[in-house]
PDB file of C-alpha atoms and ligand atoms in Angstrom:
ATOM      1  CA  UNK D 154      80.929  71.586  93.448  1.00 49.00           C
ATOM      2  CA  UNK D 155      83.135  69.911  95.753  1.00 53.00           C
ATOM      3  CA  UNK D 156      86.194  69.749  93.531  1.00 89.00           C
ATOM      4  CA  UNK D 157      87.453  73.563  93.868  1.00 92.00           C
ATOM      5  CA  UNK D 158      87.520  73.213  97.507  1.00 92.00           C
ATOM      6  CA  UNK D 159      90.039  70.460  97.382  1.00 94.00           C
ATOM      7  CA  UNK D 160      93.699  70.685  96.894  1.00 95.00           C
ATOM      8  CA  UNK D 161      93.778  67.743  94.214  1.00 94.00           C
ATOM      9  CA  UNK D 162      91.750  70.016  91.900  1.00 94.00           C
ATOM     10  CA  UNK D 163      94.427  72.768  91.747  1.00 94.00           C
ATOM     11  CA  UNK D 164      97.438  70.316  92.178  1.00 94.00           C
ATOM     12  CA  UNK D 165      96.409  68.747  88.762  1.00 93.00           C
ATOM     13  CA  UNK D 166      96.127  71.841  87.120  1.00 92.00           C
ATOM     14  CA  UNK D 167      99.573  72.629  88.172  1.00 92.00           C
ATOM     15  CA  UNK D 168     100.707  69.400  87.145  1.00 92.00           C
ATOM     16  CA  UNK D 169      98.913  69.466  83.819  1.00 91.00           C
ATOM     17  CA  UNK D 170     100.172  73.111  83.570  1.00 86.00           C
ATOM     18  CA  UNK D 171      96.761  74.149  82.779  1.00 82.00           C
ATOM     19  CA  UNK D 172      96.277  77.185  85.197  1.00 78.00           C
ATOM     20  CA  UNK D 173      94.818  79.173  82.289  1.00 72.00           C
ATOM     21  CA  UNK D 174      94.993  82.459  84.030  1.00 72.00           C
ATOM     22  CA  UNK D 175      98.571  82.639  85.377  1.00 81.00           C
ATOM     23  CA  UNK D 176      99.912  85.856  84.213  1.00 85.00           C
ATOM     24  CA  UNK D 177     103.424  84.774  84.614  1.00 88.00           C
ATOM     25  CA  UNK D 178     104.475  87.727  86.166  1.00 93.00           C
ATOM     26  CA  UNK D 179     103.192  90.093  88.999  1.00 96.00           C
ATOM     27  CA  UNK D 180     100.038  91.937  88.323  1.00 95.00           C
ATOM     28  CA  UNK D 181     100.921  95.784  87.259  1.00 96.00           C
ATOM     29  CA  UNK D 182      98.571  97.217  89.706  1.00 98.00           C
ATOM     30  CA  UNK D 183     100.044  95.315  92.456  1.00 98.00           C
ATOM     31  CA  UNK D 184     103.692  96.079  91.599  1.00 98.00           C
ATOM     32  CA  UNK D 185     102.628  99.551  91.575  1.00 98.00           C
ATOM     33  CA  UNK D 186     101.025  99.443  95.078  1.00 97.00           C
ATOM     34  CA  UNK D 187     104.063  97.665  96.488  1.00 98.00           C
ATOM     35  CA  UNK D 188     106.344 100.113  94.851  1.00 98.00           C
ATOM     36  CA  UNK D 189     104.536 103.140  96.577  1.00 97.00           C
ATOM     37  CA  UNK D 190     104.667 101.393 100.157  1.00 97.00           C
ATOM     38  CA  UNK D 191     107.104 103.068 102.441  1.00 97.00           C
ATOM     39  CA  UNK D 192     110.282 101.575 103.905  1.00 97.00           C
ATOM     40  CA  UNK D 193     108.685 100.913 107.139  1.00 95.00           C
ATOM     41  CA  UNK D 194     106.237  98.284 105.602  1.00 96.00           C
ATOM     42  CA  UNK D 195     108.975  96.194 104.651  1.00 97.00           C
ATOM     43  CA  UNK D 196     108.759  94.178 108.017  1.00 97.00           C
ATOM     44  CA  UNK D 197     105.278  94.077 108.373  1.00 98.00           C
ATOM     45  CA  UNK D 198     103.627  90.616 108.489  1.00 98.00           C
ATOM     46  CA  UNK D 199     101.991  89.978 104.932  1.00 98.00           C
ATOM     47  CA  UNK D 200      99.768  87.034 103.882  1.00 98.00           C
ATOM     48  CA  UNK D 201      99.220  86.107 100.090  1.00 98.00           C
ATOM     49  CA  UNK D 202      96.737  83.310 100.199  1.00 98.00           C
ATOM     50  CA  UNK D 203      95.901  81.250  97.365  1.00 97.00           C
ATOM     51  CA  UNK D 204      99.278  82.417  96.060  1.00 97.00           C
ATOM     52  CA  UNK D 205      99.876  79.742  93.430  1.00 95.00           C
ATOM     53  CA  UNK D 206     103.210  80.551  91.587  1.00 95.00           C
ATOM     54  CA  UNK D 207     103.463  83.562  93.591  1.00 97.00           C
ATOM     55  CA  UNK D 208     104.875  86.332  91.514  1.00 97.00           C
ATOM     56  CA  UNK D 209     103.620  88.789  94.130  1.00 97.00           C
ATOM     57  CA  UNK D 210     105.758  86.963  96.649  1.00 98.00           C
ATOM     58  CA  UNK D 211     108.773  86.662  94.681  1.00 98.00           C
ATOM     59  CA  UNK D 212     108.523  90.672  93.923  1.00 98.00           C
ATOM     60  CA  UNK D 213     108.069  91.319  97.674  1.00 98.00           C
ATOM     61  CA  UNK D 214     111.103  89.261  98.457  1.00 98.00           C
ATOM     62  CA  UNK D 215     113.237  90.809  95.815  1.00 98.00           C
ATOM     63  CA  UNK D 216     112.288  94.101  97.353  1.00 98.00           C
ATOM     64  CA  UNK D 217     113.307  93.273 100.929  1.00 98.00           C
ATOM     65  CA  UNK D 218     109.880  92.296 102.461  1.00 98.00           C
ATOM     66  CA  UNK D 219     111.199  90.160 105.197  1.00 98.00           C
ATOM     67  CA  UNK D 220     107.845  88.840 106.667  1.00 98.00           C
ATOM     68  CA  UNK D 221     105.879  87.648 103.817  1.00 98.00           C
ATOM     69  CA  UNK D 222     103.657  84.321 104.374  1.00 98.00           C
ATOM     70  CA  UNK D 223     102.736  82.240 101.109  1.00 98.00           C
ATOM     71  CA  UNK D 224      99.776  80.047 101.572  1.00 98.00           C
ATOM     72  CA  UNK D 225      98.246  77.471  99.142  1.00 98.00           C
ATOM     73  CA  UNK D 226      97.002  73.972  99.575  1.00 97.00           C
ATOM     74  CA  UNK D 227      98.531  72.748  96.342  1.00 97.00           C
ATOM     75  CA  UNK D 228     102.120  71.596  96.826  1.00 97.00           C
ATOM     76  CA  UNK D 229     103.421  71.690  93.052  1.00 97.00           C
ATOM     77  CA  UNK D 230     103.602  75.768  92.700  1.00 97.00           C
ATOM     78  CA  UNK D 231     105.175  75.989  96.358  1.00 98.00           C
ATOM     79  CA  UNK D 232     107.891  73.558  95.520  1.00 98.00           C
ATOM     80  CA  UNK D 233     108.600  75.401  92.368  1.00 97.00           C
ATOM     81  CA  UNK D 234     108.692  78.836  94.082  1.00 98.00           C
ATOM     82  CA  UNK D 235     110.836  77.173  96.903  1.00 98.00           C
ATOM     83  CA  UNK D 236     113.209  76.185  93.860  1.00 98.00           C
ATOM     84  CA  UNK D 237     113.027  79.741  91.951  1.00 97.00           C
ATOM     85  CA  UNK D 238     113.705  81.486  95.602  1.00 98.00           C
ATOM     86  CA  UNK D 239     116.152  79.330  97.625  1.00 98.00           C
ATOM     87  CA  UNK D 240     116.724  82.428 100.026  1.00 97.00           C
ATOM     88  CA  UNK D 241     113.177  82.468 100.973  1.00 98.00           C
ATOM     89  CA  UNK D 242     112.870  81.012 104.429  1.00 97.00           C
ATOM     90  CA  UNK D 243     111.054  77.547 104.141  1.00 97.00           C
ATOM     91  CA  UNK D 244     108.983  78.572 107.429  1.00 98.00           C
ATOM     92  CA  UNK D 245     106.989  81.202 105.315  1.00 98.00           C
ATOM     93  CA  UNK D 246     105.933  78.619 102.600  1.00 98.00           C
ATOM     94  CA  UNK D 247     102.905  76.995 104.134  1.00 98.00           C
ATOM     95  CA  UNK D 248     101.071  74.227 102.326  1.00 98.00           C
ATOM     96  CA  UNK D 249      97.693  74.429 103.846  1.00 98.00           C
ATOM     97  CA  UNK D 250      94.040  75.201 103.435  1.00 98.00           C
ATOM     98  CA  UNK D 251      93.399  78.689 103.784  1.00 98.00           C
ATOM     99  CA  UNK D 252      90.195  78.090 105.887  1.00 98.00           C
ATOM    100  CA  UNK D 253      92.156  75.819 108.561  1.00 98.00           C
ATOM    101  CA  UNK D 254      94.722  78.495 109.360  1.00 98.00           C
ATOM    102  CA  UNK D 255      94.346  79.352 112.759  1.00 98.00           C
ATOM    103  CA  UNK D 256      94.051  82.932 113.804  1.00 98.00           C
ATOM    104  CA  UNK D 257      95.761  82.378 117.192  1.00 98.00           C
ATOM    105  CA  UNK D 258      98.937  81.246 115.313  1.00 98.00           C
ATOM    106  CA  UNK D 259      98.739  83.511 112.454  1.00 98.00           C
ATOM    107  CA  UNK D 260      98.051  87.337 112.632  1.00 98.00           C
ATOM    108  CA  UNK D 261      98.977  89.756 109.374  1.00 98.00           C
ATOM    109  CA  UNK D 262      99.224  93.506 109.063  1.00 98.00           C
ATOM    110  CA  UNK D 263      97.928  93.187 105.500  1.00 97.00           C
ATOM    111  CA  UNK D 264      96.755  90.483 102.936  1.00 98.00           C
ATOM    112  CA  UNK D 265      97.217  90.734  99.400  1.00 98.00           C
ATOM    113  CA  UNK D 266      94.754  89.425  97.254  1.00 98.00           C
ATOM    114  CA  UNK D 267      95.252  88.392  93.818  1.00 96.00           C
ATOM    115  CA  UNK D 268      92.972  85.573  92.191  1.00 95.00           C
ATOM    116  CA  UNK D 269      92.329  83.666  95.333  1.00 97.00           C
ATOM    117  CA  UNK D 270      88.896  85.161  95.887  1.00 98.00           C
ATOM    118  CA  UNK D 271      87.712  84.160  92.386  1.00 96.00           C
ATOM    119  CA  UNK D 272      89.182  80.566  93.103  1.00 96.00           C
ATOM    120  CA  UNK D 273      86.854  79.877  95.923  1.00 96.00           C
ATOM    121  CA  UNK D 274      83.545  78.418  95.577  1.00 95.00           C
ATOM    122  CA  UNK D 275      81.154  81.322  95.604  1.00 95.00           C
ATOM    123  CA  UNK D 276      78.859  79.702  98.614  1.00 95.00           C
ATOM    124  CA  UNK D 277      82.020  80.140 100.880  1.00 96.00           C
ATOM    125  CA  UNK D 278      82.634  83.966 100.173  1.00 98.00           C
ATOM    126  CA  UNK D 279      81.448  84.775 103.583  1.00 98.00           C
ATOM    127  CA  UNK D 280      83.623  82.158 105.123  1.00 98.00           C
ATOM    128  CA  UNK D 281      86.570  83.791 103.070  1.00 98.00           C
ATOM    129  CA  UNK D 282      85.404  87.376 104.610  1.00 98.00           C
ATOM    130  CA  UNK D 283      85.422  86.139 108.037  1.00 98.00           C
ATOM    131  CA  UNK D 284      88.573  83.964 108.030  1.00 98.00           C
ATOM    132  CA  UNK D 285      90.566  86.966 106.492  1.00 98.00           C
ATOM    133  CA  UNK D 286      89.123  89.309 109.050  1.00 98.00           C
ATOM    134  CA  UNK D 287      90.288  86.909 111.915  1.00 98.00           C
ATOM    135  CA  UNK D 288      94.010  86.604 110.371  1.00 98.00           C
ATOM    136  CA  UNK D 289      94.084  90.515 110.375  1.00 98.00           C
ATOM    137  CA  UNK D 290      95.399  92.363 113.304  1.00 98.00           C
ATOM    138  CA  UNK D 291      93.633  95.305 114.578  1.00 97.00           C
ATOM    139  CA  UNK D 292      93.847  98.032 111.742  1.00 95.00           C
ATOM    140  CA  UNK D 293      95.038  95.285 109.216  1.00 98.00           C
ATOM    141  CA  UNK D 294      93.987  95.565 105.687  1.00 98.00           C
ATOM    142  CA  UNK D 295      93.119  93.359 102.789  1.00 98.00           C
ATOM    143  CA  UNK D 296      94.178  94.848  99.789  1.00 98.00           C
ATOM    144  CA  UNK D 297      94.545  93.788  96.026  1.00 98.00           C
ATOM    145  CA  UNK D 298      92.199  92.928  92.976  1.00 98.00           C
ATOM    146  CA  UNK D 299      88.880  91.311  92.679  1.00 98.00           C
ATOM    147  CA  UNK D 300      87.274  90.632  89.446  1.00 97.00           C
ATOM    148  CA  UNK D 301      84.713  93.176  88.158  1.00 97.00           C
ATOM    149  CA  UNK D 302      83.440  90.629  85.741  1.00 95.00           C
ATOM    150  CA  UNK D 303      80.639  87.811  85.691  1.00 93.00           C
ATOM    151  CA  UNK D 304      82.118  84.672  83.973  1.00 91.00           C
ATOM    152  CA  UNK D 305      79.018  82.876  83.711  1.00 85.00           C
ATOM    153  CA  UNK D 306      80.052  79.530  84.303  1.00 79.00           C
ATOM    154  CA  UNK D 307      80.226  76.945  87.274  1.00 85.00           C
ATOM    155  CA  UNK D 308      84.091  76.598  87.587  1.00 89.00           C
ATOM    156  CA  UNK D 309      86.672  79.083  88.451  1.00 92.00           C
ATOM    157  CA  UNK D 310      87.357  82.024  88.030  1.00 93.00           C
ATOM    158  CA  UNK D 311      84.061  83.203  89.814  1.00 95.00           C
ATOM    159  CA  UNK D 312      83.415  86.615  88.977  1.00 95.00           C
ATOM    160  CA  UNK D 313      81.320  89.271  90.571  1.00 96.00           C
ATOM    161  CA  UNK D 314      80.704  92.934  91.016  1.00 98.00           C
ATOM    162  CA  UNK D 315      81.218  95.728  93.612  1.00 98.00           C
ATOM    163  CA  UNK D 316      77.613  95.551  95.015  1.00 98.00           C
ATOM    164  CA  UNK D 317      77.859  91.955  95.455  1.00 97.00           C
ATOM    165  CA  UNK D 318      81.233  92.402  97.278  1.00 98.00           C
ATOM    166  CA  UNK D 319      80.047  95.370  99.489  1.00 98.00           C
ATOM    167  CA  UNK D 320      77.495  92.991 100.873  1.00 98.00           C
ATOM    168  CA  UNK D 321      79.963  90.400 101.696  1.00 98.00           C
ATOM    169  CA  UNK D 322      82.810  92.611 102.893  1.00 98.00           C
ATOM    170  CA  UNK D 323      81.006  95.444 104.927  1.00 98.00           C
ATOM    171  CA  UNK D 324      79.932  93.467 107.894  1.00 98.00           C
ATOM    172  CA  UNK D 325      83.619  92.999 108.551  1.00 98.00           C
ATOM    173  CA  UNK D 326      85.438  95.778 107.017  1.00 98.00           C
ATOM    174  CA  UNK D 327      85.549  99.094 106.276  1.00 98.00           C
ATOM    175  CA  UNK D 328      85.568  99.653 102.596  1.00 98.00           C
ATOM    176  CA  UNK D 329      88.310 102.395 101.817  1.00 98.00           C
ATOM    177  CA  UNK D 330      88.835 101.636  98.128  1.00 98.00           C
ATOM    178  CA  UNK D 331      86.776  99.471  95.892  1.00 98.00           C
ATOM    179  CA  UNK D 332      86.997 100.852  92.445  1.00 98.00           C
ATOM    180  CA  UNK D 333      87.842 100.236  88.880  1.00 98.00           C
ATOM    181  CA  UNK D 334      91.464  99.482  88.322  1.00 97.00           C
ATOM    182  CA  UNK D 335      93.094 101.930  85.948  1.00 96.00           C
ATOM    183  CA  UNK D 336      96.516 100.123  85.584  1.00 96.00           C
ATOM    184  CA  UNK D 337      95.211  96.620  84.984  1.00 95.00           C
ATOM    185  CA  UNK D 338      97.352  94.098  82.780  1.00 94.00           C
ATOM    186  CA  UNK D 339      96.140  94.774  79.203  1.00 92.00           C
ATOM    187  CA  UNK D 340      94.428  91.355  79.266  1.00 91.00           C
ATOM    188  CA  UNK D 341      92.537  92.569  82.467  1.00 93.00           C
ATOM    189  CA  UNK D 342      91.786  96.020  81.458  1.00 94.00           C
ATOM    190  CA  UNK D 343      88.067  96.959  82.442  1.00 95.00           C
ATOM    191  CA  UNK D 344      87.568  93.774  84.478  1.00 96.00           C
ATOM    192  CA  UNK D 345      89.289  94.298  87.946  1.00 97.00           C
ATOM    193  CA  UNK D 346      88.481  96.149  91.139  1.00 98.00           C
ATOM    194  CA  UNK D 347      91.241  97.494  93.027  1.00 98.00           C
ATOM    195  CA  UNK D 348      90.269  97.081  96.733  1.00 98.00           C
ATOM    196  CA  UNK D 349      91.769  98.346 100.192  1.00 98.00           C
ATOM    197  CA  UNK D 350      89.817  97.132 103.017  1.00 98.00           C
ATOM    198  CA  UNK D 351      90.370  97.785 106.570  1.00 98.00           C
ATOM    199  CA  UNK D 352      89.065  95.376 109.182  1.00 98.00           C
ATOM    200  CA  UNK D 353      86.682  96.689 111.658  1.00 97.00           C
TER     201      UNK D 353
HETATM  202  C1  SAM Z 634      93.494  80.791  90.475  1.00 72.61           C
HETATM  203  S1  SAM Z 634      94.819  80.334  91.200  1.00 72.61           S
HETATM  204  C2  SAM Z 634      95.770  81.756  91.752  1.00 72.61           C
HETATM  205  C3  SAM Z 634      97.225  81.724  91.885  1.00 72.61           C
HETATM  206  C4  SAM Z 634      97.754  82.966  91.745  1.00 72.61           C
HETATM  207  N1  SAM Z 634      97.148  84.126  92.972  1.00 72.61           N
HETATM  208  C5  SAM Z 634      97.786  83.900  90.606  1.00 72.61           C
HETATM  209  O1  SAM Z 634      97.251  84.992  90.646  1.00 72.61           O
HETATM  210  O2  SAM Z 634      98.416  83.206  89.648  1.00 72.61           O
HETATM  211  C6  SAM Z 634      94.079  80.076  92.896  1.00 72.61           C
HETATM  212  C7  SAM Z 634      95.027  79.354  93.972  1.00 72.61           C
HETATM  213  O3  SAM Z 634      94.200  79.022  95.148  1.00 72.61           O
HETATM  214  C8  SAM Z 634      94.533  78.072  95.732  1.00 72.61           C
HETATM  215  N2  SAM Z 634      93.525  77.511  96.457  1.00 72.61           N
HETATM  216  C9  SAM Z 634      92.355  77.435  96.229  1.00 72.61           C
HETATM  217  N3  SAM Z 634      91.779  77.133  97.396  1.00 72.61           N
HETATM  218  C10 SAM Z 634      92.341  77.213  98.425  1.00 72.61           C
HETATM  219  C11 SAM Z 634      92.254  77.012  99.761  1.00 72.61           C
HETATM  220  N4  SAM Z 634      91.101  76.818 100.471  1.00 72.61           N
HETATM  221  N5  SAM Z 634      93.506  77.007 100.598  1.00 72.61           N
HETATM  222  C12 SAM Z 634      94.574  77.343  99.980  1.00 72.61           C
HETATM  223  N6  SAM Z 634      94.678  77.658  98.710  1.00 72.61           N
HETATM  224  C13 SAM Z 634      93.795  77.508  97.725  1.00 72.61           C
HETATM  225  C14 SAM Z 634      94.818  77.002  94.571  1.00 72.61           C
HETATM  226  O4  SAM Z 634      95.565  76.152  94.651  1.00 72.61           O
HETATM  227  C15 SAM Z 634      95.495  78.100  93.444  1.00 72.61           C
HETATM  228  O5  SAM Z 634      96.910  78.005  93.500  1.00 72.61           O
END
């Protein structure tokens, strides 16, 4: 399964407009989470990796968050985002492989997870966990959504469940919240876990 690990696989989907799971808007639980953050969070260093069309990044920008980094290795959605948000600083738009980000250069207070983990080849889940932990500052957190569903096929989205995720994350994160999401988008009701994981 080399292809999902390569930018071309995703770039082609954006070019053909065949990203089937693009919600076209910020995910409601993430909007609710962002809306309850204190004013002091607005200058924290935030990463949205595998951001795609990056509705979350757009929303954070609109709400006055000033230090949000968008990472994706497909160029098409980044270009589209830059056109939609000309006031978003280009230096925060990073077209790179998440696994190549250097922790000596990038350090974040928190990371927002939205359908990135499920896009990664499942054999790389431990790599994802370790790279996330390395990119977070001490006391940093990984928060967002994971699928609570097995899709049963060999292409993304790759699902899972809380037991499995615990095994991957527990060596590097304290699991403060990993529970069924009560305010999912109607299309994802009953199939998401809300997570808040604190780096060890
Ligand atoms: C399923 S899409 C999700 C996009 C967005 N988060 C959303 O919810 O609409 C997964 C995204 O992750 C990106 N991606 C996958 N593997 C990546 C990697 N190793 N480094 C950077 N981006 C990656 C893809 O290009 C794609 O935009």
